[in-house]
Amino acid sequence: MAEQVMEEKVTVLISEEEVDRRVREIAKKISEDYAGKSVRLVCVLKGSVFFTCELAKRITVPVTMDFISCSSYGNGTESMGRVKITKDLDEPVKDKHVIVIEDIVDSGRTLNSLLALLSTRKPASLRLCTLLDKPDRREVDVKVDYTGFQIENKFVVGYGMDFDQKYRNLPFVGVLEKE
Ligand code: IMP
Ligand code: MG
């Protein structure tokens, strides 16, 4: 029997040029805000990889990078607002000026618990930078310090973000449409 294949189409939401321009603006702002200091960028795998790298290249204060990976618990336990760390940071963040780099803040649950965890490790400061924000979807409060773009409640892919691990390599942010 023939397998039914769902057609997927990606349309450009934020072009490569627009993303690039905004990344430069955020990098400039971070460089100003952290003048005279160095920053530890904490990249939340995997969706934030491209954003973290592009940002890091344009920040003019000293930068170190580390990587963390987490997965949300299933629906049953999600209300507890906890995430499971599947790959922890390699280096301590104590006394570091930490900026968590995220691809997208949606319900806010991931970031809410990740920031709570990192703050127990006593960084000198802790901020959050996200490429995209879907404020309409927020379920728990998260203070975002640097935002690339606020977007509507649409499922996006590209520039690191995936659907079923696909489309991460698209150089722009696109909307995934299924037909
Ligand atoms: P939250 O805990 O609901 O804020 O989930 C945030 C995470 O869900 C993001 O870091 C993404 O990995 C994923 N996510 C949320 N919305 C989208 C989307 O539109 N496209 C791809 N991934 C998404
Ligand atoms: Mg993510």
Tab-separated table of C-alpha atoms and ligand atoms in Angstrom:
chain	number	residue	atom	x	y	z
A	1	MET	CA	0.000	0.000	0.000
A	2	ALA	CA	1.343	3.407	-0.906
A	3	GLU	CA	2.548	5.445	2.017
A	4	GLN	CA	0.746	8.714	2.370
A	5	VAL	CA	3.255	11.545	2.289
A	6	MET	CA	2.328	14.896	3.656
A	7	GLU	CA	3.509	17.754	1.502
A	8	GLU	CA	5.591	20.344	3.321
A	9	LYS	CA	6.288	23.791	2.016
A	10	VAL	CA	8.539	26.431	3.520
A	11	THR	CA	7.937	30.107	2.791
A	12	VAL	CA	10.322	32.896	3.774
A	13	LEU	CA	9.290	34.804	6.893
A	14	ILE	CA	12.543	36.603	7.697
A	15	SER	CA	15.105	36.779	4.905
A	16	GLU	CA	18.789	35.989	5.249
A	17	GLU	CA	19.600	39.718	4.895
A	18	GLU	CA	17.097	40.745	7.582
A	19	VAL	CA	18.401	38.153	10.032
A	20	ASP	CA	21.965	39.184	9.304
A	21	ARG	CA	21.195	42.848	9.878
A	22	ARG	CA	19.443	42.138	13.178
A	23	VAL	CA	22.217	39.840	14.403
A	24	ARG	CA	24.720	42.670	13.821
A	25	GLU	CA	22.521	45.088	15.780
A	26	ILE	CA	22.219	42.715	18.742
A	27	ALA	CA	25.964	41.994	18.687
A	28	LYS	CA	26.630	45.739	18.781
A	29	LYS	CA	24.269	46.190	21.718
A	30	ILE	CA	25.837	43.294	23.633
A	31	SER	CA	29.332	44.645	22.928
A	32	GLU	CA	28.289	48.020	24.352
A	33	ASP	CA	26.486	46.561	27.368
A	34	TYR	CA	29.459	44.362	28.305
A	35	ALA	CA	32.216	46.866	27.560
A	36	GLY	CA	35.276	46.074	29.671
A	37	LYS	CA	33.997	42.569	30.472
A	38	SER	CA	34.031	39.216	28.760
A	39	VAL	CA	30.939	37.146	28.032
A	40	ARG	CA	30.198	33.439	28.167
A	41	LEU	CA	27.691	32.535	25.489
A	42	VAL	CA	25.649	29.490	26.433
A	43	CYS	CA	24.236	27.971	23.276
A	44	VAL	CA	21.113	25.863	23.740
A	45	LEU	CA	21.541	22.966	21.320
A	46	LYS	CA	20.697	22.435	18.574
A	47	GLY	CA	18.421	25.190	17.333
A	48	SER	CA	20.622	28.065	18.512
A	49	VAL	CA	23.847	26.919	16.895
A	50	PHE	CA	23.731	29.204	13.850
A	51	PHE	CA	22.508	32.194	15.839
A	52	THR	CA	25.190	31.730	18.513
A	53	CYS	CA	27.983	31.479	15.958
A	54	GLU	CA	26.865	34.465	13.882
A	55	LEU	CA	26.416	36.536	17.022
A	56	ALA	CA	29.761	35.463	18.489
A	57	LYS	CA	31.603	36.482	15.305
A	58	ARG	CA	30.299	40.033	15.638
A	59	ILE	CA	30.663	40.642	19.370
A	60	THR	CA	33.727	42.776	20.009
A	61	VAL	CA	34.320	42.013	23.718
A	62	PRO	CA	36.101	38.729	24.573
A	63	VAL	CA	33.789	35.739	24.067
A	64	THR	CA	33.861	32.182	25.343
A	65	MET	CA	31.260	29.639	24.306
A	66	ASP	CA	29.710	26.604	25.898
A	67	PHE	CA	26.871	24.299	24.926
A	68	ILE	CA	23.943	22.783	26.765
A	69	SER	CA	21.201	20.504	25.573
A	70	CYS	CA	17.878	19.921	27.234
A	71	SER	CA	14.619	18.204	26.526
A	72	SER	CA	11.199	18.962	27.932
A	73	TYR	CA	9.449	16.344	29.943
A	74	GLY	CA	6.282	14.948	28.402
A	75	ASN	CA	2.924	16.608	28.946
A	76	GLY	CA	2.314	14.911	32.256
A	77	THR	CA	5.243	16.457	34.028
A	78	GLU	CA	5.564	19.601	31.942
A	79	SER	CA	3.380	21.528	34.325
A	80	MET	CA	6.146	21.103	36.871
A	81	GLY	CA	8.103	23.459	34.675
A	82	ARG	CA	11.182	21.298	34.573
A	83	VAL	CA	13.496	20.362	31.762
A	84	LYS	CA	15.917	17.506	31.627
A	85	ILE	CA	19.536	18.357	30.865
A	86	THR	CA	20.740	15.857	28.277
A	87	LYS	CA	24.159	17.471	27.815
A	88	ASP	CA	25.458	19.802	30.478
A	89	LEU	CA	27.947	22.630	30.118
A	90	ASP	CA	31.633	21.679	30.028
A	91	GLU	CA	32.788	24.626	32.143
A	92	PRO	CA	31.516	26.177	35.379
A	93	VAL	CA	29.702	29.488	34.963
A	94	LYS	CA	30.468	30.750	38.466
A	95	ASP	CA	31.481	34.442	38.361
A	96	LYS	CA	31.017	34.562	34.559
A	97	HIS	CA	28.852	37.011	32.674
A	98	VAL	CA	26.534	34.499	31.049
A	99	ILE	CA	24.226	35.095	28.112
A	100	VAL	CA	21.969	32.177	27.247
A	101	ILE	CA	21.382	32.077	23.494
A	102	GLU	CA	18.086	30.552	22.382
A	103	ASP	CA	16.476	30.137	18.994
A	104	ILE	CA	12.896	30.776	20.036
A	105	VAL	CA	10.931	31.385	23.215
A	106	ASP	CA	7.533	29.789	22.939
A	107	SER	CA	5.724	28.698	26.144
A	108	GLY	CA	8.782	29.870	28.064
A	109	ARG	CA	9.051	26.642	30.023
A	110	THR	CA	12.450	25.592	28.713
A	111	LEU	CA	14.070	28.930	29.419
A	112	ASN	CA	12.314	29.447	32.701
A	113	SER	CA	13.752	26.282	34.175
A	114	LEU	CA	17.099	26.558	32.411
A	115	LEU	CA	17.653	30.053	33.796
A	116	ALA	CA	16.602	28.870	37.248
A	117	LEU	CA	19.146	26.062	37.067
A	118	LEU	CA	21.985	28.278	35.835
A	119	SER	CA	21.336	30.905	38.473
A	120	THR	CA	22.008	28.304	41.197
A	121	ARG	CA	25.554	28.112	39.799
A	122	LYS	CA	26.201	31.714	40.799
A	123	PRO	CA	27.205	33.437	37.568
A	124	ALA	CA	28.280	37.100	37.903
A	125	SER	CA	25.290	37.942	35.704
A	126	LEU	CA	22.750	36.032	33.664
A	127	ARG	CA	20.862	37.276	30.640
A	128	LEU	CA	18.816	35.790	27.847
A	129	CYS	CA	19.092	36.466	24.142
A	130	THR	CA	16.643	34.917	21.699
A	131	LEU	CA	16.427	35.188	17.945
A	132	LEU	CA	12.650	34.809	17.954
A	133	ASP	CA	9.871	35.328	20.445
A	134	LYS	CA	6.265	34.160	20.196
A	135	PRO	CA	4.730	36.213	23.042
A	136	ASP	CA	1.196	34.961	22.344
A	137	ARG	CA	2.233	31.466	23.355
A	138	ARG	CA	3.736	32.327	26.728
A	139	GLU	CA	2.649	30.161	29.658
A	140	VAL	CA	5.319	31.072	32.187
A	141	ASP	CA	7.106	34.353	32.689
A	142	VAL	CA	10.546	34.744	31.133
A	143	LYS	CA	12.519	37.963	31.070
A	144	VAL	CA	14.129	38.290	27.653
A	145	ASP	CA	17.000	40.785	27.510
A	146	TYR	CA	17.737	40.696	23.779
A	147	THR	CA	15.166	39.743	21.141
A	148	GLY	CA	15.748	39.461	17.413
A	149	PHE	CA	12.162	39.409	16.211
A	150	GLN	CA	8.728	38.952	17.708
A	151	ILE	CA	6.646	36.694	15.509
A	152	GLU	CA	3.094	35.460	15.294
A	153	ASN	CA	2.080	32.033	16.438
A	154	LYS	CA	3.391	30.115	13.431
A	155	PHE	CA	5.696	27.125	13.299
A	156	VAL	CA	9.024	28.254	11.924
A	157	VAL	CA	12.077	26.434	10.607
A	158	GLY	CA	15.500	27.353	9.283
A	159	TYR	CA	18.494	29.241	10.630
A	160	GLY	CA	19.020	26.341	13.032
A	161	MET	CA	15.404	25.485	13.746
A	162	ASP	CA	13.939	22.193	12.697
A	163	PHE	CA	10.852	20.213	12.027
A	164	ASP	CA	11.629	16.552	12.653
A	165	GLN	CA	15.352	17.456	12.435
A	166	LYS	CA	14.889	18.839	8.928
A	167	TYR	CA	15.389	22.363	7.544
A	168	ARG	CA	17.964	23.508	10.094
A	169	ASN	CA	20.352	24.461	7.297
A	170	LEU	CA	18.066	26.958	5.583
A	171	PRO	CA	19.812	30.368	5.680
A	172	PHE	CA	16.545	32.202	6.410
A	173	VAL	CA	13.643	31.817	8.858
A	174	GLY	CA	10.681	30.232	7.122
A	175	VAL	CA	7.155	29.190	7.962
A	176	LEU	CA	6.407	25.518	7.600
A	177	GLU	CA	3.145	24.828	5.847
A	178	LYS	CA	1.680	21.391	5.518
A	179	GLU	CA	-0.882	20.534	2.934
B	1	IMP	P1	9.271	26.531	25.151
B	1	IMP	O1	9.799	25.814	26.321
B	1	IMP	O2	7.832	26.206	24.870
B	1	IMP	O3	9.511	28.031	25.181
B	1	IMP	O4	9.987	25.888	23.924
B	1	IMP	C1	10.995	26.470	23.252
B	1	IMP	C2	11.614	25.463	22.323
B	1	IMP	O5	10.634	24.782	21.524
B	1	IMP	C3	12.512	26.178	21.354
B	1	IMP	O6	13.817	26.301	21.863
B	1	IMP	C4	12.438	25.304	20.131
B	1	IMP	O7	13.394	24.285	20.229
B	1	IMP	C5	11.057	24.703	20.178
B	1	IMP	N1	10.124	25.486	19.319
B	1	IMP	C6	9.125	26.285	19.715
B	1	IMP	N2	8.496	26.849	18.675
B	1	IMP	C7	9.130	26.403	17.574
B	1	IMP	C8	8.958	26.647	16.152
B	1	IMP	O8	8.096	27.405	15.689
B	1	IMP	N3	9.833	25.996	15.346
B	1	IMP	C9	10.804	25.180	15.797
B	1	IMP	N4	10.999	24.928	17.092
B	1	IMP	C10	10.171	25.533	17.975
B	2	MG	MG	15.580	25.436	21.359
